Amino acid sequence: MFLHRCGRCGRANKSGIAITMLSIGREEEYIDFLKIKGITLKSMEPVIISEEENCWYDETLRLWLREDRSRYDQAIRSYVGYVRYYSKHLASSIFRVRTLDYKGVARMYGLTRLPKMPENKYVRDFPEDGYLDHTIDFNTYAYADKKKETARKHELLTHERKRQRREKALKKKLQKNKNFSWSDKNSGKETRIERHDKLKRRREAIERKIQEEQVHGSSSSGEEETDQNDWKIDILETKRKRKARKNAMVQGSFDDL
């Protein structure tokens, strides 16, 4: 990839210059890495940029981006492409994704908010909602293209309506829980506990009966067998009544419609 991109600067038997910019520190090891590959780089005189010039560049870039939101979208794509390529570089021992200055790269592209991407987990002191600063109001940040701007406003309105519906549903739920009396909550809890204990006792009784049938099945007297049959009939009758009561409740709810 390095040779391919450098080769683009000189085409059709013409000469060109390819400049490789490396951060001070670990990235400088890339020079020795290229020497092993048979590529020699010539050092250039460092360009010293004053703080005033740096501030002027940042301000000029941001003013240019604010003229059209599509420019900001392009800056986001450039940032994402840079980070993705950096994270997949073959010389991963030199270009470590964990040590990349994400905030500095974002400011280089004029971004005021870090886009959502998996590599954000490596950002130190990740800002709230990804905002580096709040100089841009994204609710009013418009596109120069009228069609894009109309679509953006429509999407913003749809998002706002969804947010209002969620807040309304949450408020209604909280109000419902607030109006639910303490005594009703406790009585409902007690009813559940009693029902659970009742089912537990019934299950234990069924298990005991089954064990008795297995142990005394062949030697049971006629009277014991009659008692067991009566017990089974009672269980089936209870289930039938419960099912009939449930069906009656459902039918009643339909009759009310």
JSON list of N, CA, C and O in Angstrom, two decimals, residues 48-78:
[
{"chain": "A", "resi": 48, "resn": "ILE", "atom": "N", "xyz": [8.29, 24.28, 11.47]},
{"chain": "A", "resi": 48, "resn": "ILE", "atom": "CA", "xyz": [7.88, 24.74, 12.80]},
{"chain": "A", "resi": 48, "resn": "ILE", "atom": "C", "xyz": [6.65, 25.63, 12.65]},
{"chain": "A", "resi": 48, "resn": "ILE", "atom": "O", "xyz": [6.68, 26.64, 11.94]},
{"chain": "A", "resi": 49, "resn": "ILE", "atom": "N", "xyz": [5.58, 25.23, 13.29]},
{"chain": "A", "resi": 49, "resn": "ILE", "atom": "CA", "xyz": [4.32, 25.99, 13.24]},
{"chain": "A", "resi": 49, "resn": "ILE", "atom": "C", "xyz": [4.08, 26.59, 14.62]},
{"chain": "A", "resi": 49, "resn": "ILE", "atom": "O", "xyz": [4.08, 25.88, 15.64]},
{"chain": "A", "resi": 50, "resn": "SER", "atom": "N", "xyz": [3.89, 27.89, 14.63]},
{"chain": "A", "resi": 50, "resn": "SER", "atom": "CA", "xyz": [3.67, 28.57, 15.90]},
{"chain": "A", "resi": 50, "resn": "SER", "atom": "C", "xyz": [2.25, 28.29, 16.41]},
{"chain": "A", "resi": 50, "resn": "SER", "atom": "O", "xyz": [1.38, 27.81, 15.68]},
{"chain": "A", "resi": 51, "resn": "GLU", "atom": "N", "xyz": [2.03, 28.62, 17.65]},
{"chain": "A", "resi": 51, "resn": "GLU", "atom": "CA", "xyz": [0.71, 28.42, 18.25]},
{"chain": "A", "resi": 51, "resn": "GLU", "atom": "C", "xyz": [-0.34, 29.29, 17.57]},
{"chain": "A", "resi": 51, "resn": "GLU", "atom": "O", "xyz": [-1.49, 28.88, 17.38]},
{"chain": "A", "resi": 52, "resn": "GLU", "atom": "N", "xyz": [0.05, 30.49, 17.17]},
{"chain": "A", "resi": 52, "resn": "GLU", "atom": "CA", "xyz": [-0.88, 31.39, 16.49]},
{"chain": "A", "resi": 52, "resn": "GLU", "atom": "C", "xyz": [-1.29, 30.81, 15.13]},
{"chain": "A", "resi": 52, "resn": "GLU", "atom": "O", "xyz": [-2.47, 30.86, 14.75]},
{"chain": "A", "resi": 53, "resn": "GLU", "atom": "N", "xyz": [-0.32, 30.27, 14.41]},
{"chain": "A", "resi": 53, "resn": "GLU", "atom": "CA", "xyz": [-0.62, 29.68, 13.10]},
{"chain": "A", "resi": 53, "resn": "GLU", "atom": "C", "xyz": [-1.51, 28.45, 13.26]},
{"chain": "A", "resi": 53, "resn": "GLU", "atom": "O", "xyz": [-2.41, 28.21, 12.45]},
{"chain": "A", "resi": 54, "resn": "ASN", "atom": "N", "xyz": [-1.26, 27.70, 14.31]},
{"chain": "A", "resi": 54, "resn": "ASN", "atom": "CA", "xyz": [-2.08, 26.51, 14.57]},
{"chain": "A", "resi": 54, "resn": "ASN", "atom": "C", "xyz": [-3.53, 26.90, 14.87]},
{"chain": "A", "resi": 54, "resn": "ASN", "atom": "O", "xyz": [-4.48, 26.29, 14.36]},
{"chain": "A", "resi": 55, "resn": "CYS", "atom": "N", "xyz": [-3.71, 27.93, 15.68]},
{"chain": "A", "resi": 55, "resn": "CYS", "atom": "CA", "xyz": [-5.06, 28.41, 16.01]},
{"chain": "A", "resi": 55, "resn": "CYS", "atom": "C", "xyz": [-5.75, 28.97, 14.76]},
{"chain": "A", "resi": 55, "resn": "CYS", "atom": "O", "xyz": [-6.95, 28.77, 14.56]},
{"chain": "A", "resi": 56, "resn": "TRP", "atom": "N", "xyz": [-4.98, 29.67, 13.93]},
{"chain": "A", "resi": 56, "resn": "TRP", "atom": "CA", "xyz": [-5.55, 30.21, 12.69]},
{"chain": "A", "resi": 56, "resn": "TRP", "atom": "C", "xyz": [-6.04, 29.09, 11.78]},
{"chain": "A", "resi": 56, "resn": "TRP", "atom": "O", "xyz": [-7.11, 29.18, 11.19]},
{"chain": "A", "resi": 57, "resn": "TYR", "atom": "N", "xyz": [-5.24, 28.02, 11.69]},
{"chain": "A", "resi": 57, "resn": "TYR", "atom": "CA", "xyz": [-5.65, 26.88, 10.85]},
{"chain": "A", "resi": 57, "resn": "TYR", "atom": "C", "xyz": [-6.93, 26.24, 11.38]},
{"chain": "A", "resi": 57, "resn": "TYR", "atom": "O", "xyz": [-7.86, 25.96, 10.61]},
{"chain": "A", "resi": 58, "resn": "ASP", "atom": "N", "xyz": [-7.00, 26.03, 12.69]},
{"chain": "A", "resi": 58, "resn": "ASP", "atom": "CA", "xyz": [-8.19, 25.41, 13.28]},
{"chain": "A", "resi": 58, "resn": "ASP", "atom": "C", "xyz": [-9.43, 26.26, 13.02]},
{"chain": "A", "resi": 58, "resn": "ASP", "atom": "O", "xyz": [-10.49, 25.75, 12.64]},
{"chain": "A", "resi": 59, "resn": "GLU", "atom": "N", "xyz": [-9.31, 27.55, 13.23]},
{"chain": "A", "resi": 59, "resn": "GLU", "atom": "CA", "xyz": [-10.46, 28.44, 13.07]},
{"chain": "A", "resi": 59, "resn": "GLU", "atom": "C", "xyz": [-10.88, 28.52, 11.60]},
{"chain": "A", "resi": 59, "resn": "GLU", "atom": "O", "xyz": [-12.09, 28.49, 11.28]},
{"chain": "A", "resi": 60, "resn": "THR", "atom": "N", "xyz": [-9.91, 28.61, 10.70]},
{"chain": "A", "resi": 60, "resn": "THR", "atom": "CA", "xyz": [-10.23, 28.68, 9.27]},
{"chain": "A", "resi": 60, "resn": "THR", "atom": "C", "xyz": [-10.91, 27.40, 8.80]},
{"chain": "A", "resi": 60, "resn": "THR", "atom": "O", "xyz": [-11.90, 27.44, 8.04]},
{"chain": "A", "resi": 61, "resn": "LEU", "atom": "N", "xyz": [-10.41, 26.26, 9.26]},
{"chain": "A", "resi": 61, "resn": "LEU", "atom": "CA", "xyz": [-11.01, 24.98, 8.87]},
{"chain": "A", "resi": 61, "resn": "LEU", "atom": "C", "xyz": [-12.43, 24.86, 9.39]},
{"chain": "A", "resi": 61, "resn": "LEU", "atom": "O", "xyz": [-13.34, 24.44, 8.66]},
{"chain": "A", "resi": 62, "resn": "ARG", "atom": "N", "xyz": [-12.66, 25.27, 10.61]},
{"chain": "A", "resi": 62, "resn": "ARG", "atom": "CA", "xyz": [-14.00, 25.14, 11.19]},
{"chain": "A", "resi": 62, "resn": "ARG", "atom": "C", "xyz": [-14.99, 26.08, 10.51]},
{"chain": "A", "resi": 62, "resn": "ARG", "atom": "O", "xyz": [-16.15, 25.72, 10.29]},
{"chain": "A", "resi": 63, "resn": "LEU", "atom": "N", "xyz": [-14.54, 27.27, 10.18]},
{"chain": "A", "resi": 63, "resn": "LEU", "atom": "CA", "xyz": [-15.43, 28.20, 9.47]},
{"chain": "A", "resi": 63, "resn": "LEU", "atom": "C", "xyz": [-15.81, 27.63, 8.10]},
{"chain": "A", "resi": 63, "resn": "LEU", "atom": "O", "xyz": [-16.96, 27.76, 7.65]},
{"chain": "A", "resi": 64, "resn": "TRP", "atom": "N", "xyz": [-14.85, 27.01, 7.45]},
{"chain": "A", "resi": 64, "resn": "TRP", "atom": "CA", "xyz": [-15.12, 26.41, 6.14]},
{"chain": "A", "resi": 64, "resn": "TRP", "atom": "C", "xyz": [-16.09, 25.24, 6.27]},
{"chain": "A", "resi": 64, "resn": "TRP", "atom": "O", "xyz": [-16.99, 25.06, 5.44]},
{"chain": "A", "resi": 65, "resn": "LEU", "atom": "N", "xyz": [-15.94, 24.44, 7.33]},
{"chain": "A", "resi": 65, "resn": "LEU", "atom": "CA", "xyz": [-16.82, 23.30, 7.53]},
{"chain": "A", "resi": 65, "resn": "LEU", "atom": "C", "xyz": [-18.25, 23.74, 7.87]},
{"chain": "A", "resi": 65, "resn": "LEU", "atom": "O", "xyz": [-19.22, 23.10, 7.46]},
{"chain": "A", "resi": 66, "resn": "ARG", "atom": "N", "xyz": [-18.38, 24.84, 8.60]},
{"chain": "A", "resi": 66, "resn": "ARG", "atom": "CA", "xyz": [-19.71, 25.29, 9.03]},
{"chain": "A", "resi": 66, "resn": "ARG", "atom": "C", "xyz": [-20.56, 25.82, 7.88]},
{"chain": "A", "resi": 66, "resn": "ARG", "atom": "O", "xyz": [-21.78, 25.95, 8.02]},
{"chain": "A", "resi": 67, "resn": "GLU", "atom": "N", "xyz": [-19.94, 26.13, 6.77]},
{"chain": "A", "resi": 67, "resn": "GLU", "atom": "CA", "xyz": [-20.70, 26.64, 5.64]},
{"chain": "A", "resi": 67, "resn": "GLU", "atom": "C", "xyz": [-21.62, 25.58, 5.04]},
{"chain": "A", "resi": 67, "resn": "GLU", "atom": "O", "xyz": [-22.65, 25.92, 4.45]},
{"chain": "A", "resi": 68, "resn": "ASP", "atom": "N", "xyz": [-21.26, 24.31, 5.20]},
{"chain": "A", "resi": 68, "resn": "ASP", "atom": "CA", "xyz": [-22.06, 23.23, 4.62]},
{"chain": "A", "resi": 68, "resn": "ASP", "atom": "C", "xyz": [-21.83, 21.96, 5.45]},
{"chain": "A", "resi": 68, "resn": "ASP", "atom": "O", "xyz": [-20.68, 21.54, 5.64]},
{"chain": "A", "resi": 69, "resn": "ARG", "atom": "N", "xyz": [-22.90, 21.37, 5.92]},
{"chain": "A", "resi": 69, "resn": "ARG", "atom": "CA", "xyz": [-22.77, 20.19, 6.76]},
{"chain": "A", "resi": 69, "resn": "ARG", "atom": "C", "xyz": [-22.21, 18.99, 5.99]},
{"chain": "A", "resi": 69, "resn": "ARG", "atom": "O", "xyz": [-21.63, 18.08, 6.59]},
{"chain": "A", "resi": 70, "resn": "SER", "atom": "N", "xyz": [-22.39, 18.97, 4.69]},
{"chain": "A", "resi": 70, "resn": "SER", "atom": "CA", "xyz": [-21.85, 17.87, 3.90]},
{"chain": "A", "resi": 70, "resn": "SER", "atom": "C", "xyz": [-20.32, 17.84, 3.99]},
{"chain": "A", "resi": 70, "resn": "SER", "atom": "O", "xyz": [-19.71, 16.77, 3.90]},
{"chain": "A", "resi": 71, "resn": "ARG", "atom": "N", "xyz": [-19.70, 19.00, 4.17]},
{"chain": "A", "resi": 71, "resn": "ARG", "atom": "CA", "xyz": [-18.25, 19.04, 4.35]},
{"chain": "A", "resi": 71, "resn": "ARG", "atom": "C", "xyz": [-17.87, 18.37, 5.67]},
{"chain": "A", "resi": 71, "resn": "ARG", "atom": "O", "xyz": [-16.85, 17.66, 5.74]},
{"chain": "A", "resi": 72, "resn": "TYR", "atom": "N", "xyz": [-18.68, 18.59, 6.68]},
{"chain": "A", "resi": 72, "resn": "TYR", "atom": "CA", "xyz": [-18.42, 17.95, 7.97]},
{"chain": "A", "resi": 72, "resn": "TYR", "atom": "C", "xyz": [-18.58, 16.43, 7.85]},
{"chain": "A", "resi": 72, "resn": "TYR", "atom": "O", "xyz": [-17.82, 15.67, 8.45]},
{"chain": "A", "resi": 73, "resn": "ASP", "atom": "N", "xyz": [-19.57, 15.99, 7.08]},
{"chain": "A", "resi": 73, "resn": "ASP", "atom": "CA", "xyz": [-19.75, 14.56, 6.86]},
{"chain": "A", "resi": 73, "resn": "ASP", "atom": "C", "xyz": [-18.52, 13.95, 6.17]},
{"chain": "A", "resi": 73, "resn": "ASP", "atom": "O", "xyz": [-18.10, 12.84, 6.50]},
{"chain": "A", "resi": 74, "resn": "GLN", "atom": "N", "xyz": [-17.96, 14.68, 5.22]},
{"chain": "A", "resi": 74, "resn": "GLN", "atom": "CA", "xyz": [-16.75, 14.21, 4.56]},
{"chain": "A", "resi": 74, "resn": "GLN", "atom": "C", "xyz": [-15.58, 14.14, 5.54]},
{"chain": "A", "resi": 74, "resn": "GLN", "atom": "O", "xyz": [-14.75, 13.22, 5.48]},
{"chain": "A", "resi": 75, "resn": "ALA", "atom": "N", "xyz": [-15.52, 15.11, 6.45]},
{"chain": "A", "resi": 75, "resn": "ALA", "atom": "CA", "xyz": [-14.46, 15.09, 7.46]},
{"chain": "A", "resi": 75, "resn": "ALA", "atom": "C", "xyz": [-14.60, 13.87, 8.38]},
{"chain": "A", "resi": 75, "resn": "ALA", "atom": "O", "xyz": [-13.60, 13.25, 8.76]},
{"chain": "A", "resi": 76, "resn": "ILE", "atom": "N", "xyz": [-15.84, 13.51, 8.70]},
{"chain": "A", "resi": 76, "resn": "ILE", "atom": "CA", "xyz": [-16.07, 12.32, 9.53]},
{"chain": "A", "resi": 76, "resn": "ILE", "atom": "C", "xyz": [-15.60, 11.07, 8.80]},
{"chain": "A", "resi": 76, "resn": "ILE", "atom": "O", "xyz": [-14.92, 10.20, 9.38]},
{"chain": "A", "resi": 77, "resn": "ARG", "atom": "N", "xyz": [-15.95, 10.96, 7.52]},
{"chain": "A", "resi": 77, "resn": "ARG", "atom": "CA", "xyz": [-15.52, 9.78, 6.75]},
{"chain": "A", "resi": 77, "resn": "ARG", "atom": "C", "xyz": [-14.00, 9.71, 6.65]},
{"chain": "A", "resi": 77, "resn": "ARG", "atom": "O", "xyz": [-13.41, 8.62, 6.70]},
{"chain": "A", "resi": 78, "resn": "SER", "atom": "N", "xyz": [-13.36, 10.86, 6.52]},
{"chain": "A", "resi": 78, "resn": "SER", "atom": "CA", "xyz": [-11.90, 10.88, 6.45]},
{"chain": "A", "resi": 78, "resn": "SER", "atom": "C", "xyz": [-11.29, 10.43, 7.77]},
{"chain": "A", "resi": 78, "resn": "SER", "atom": "O", "xyz": [-10.32, 9.65, 7.80]}
]
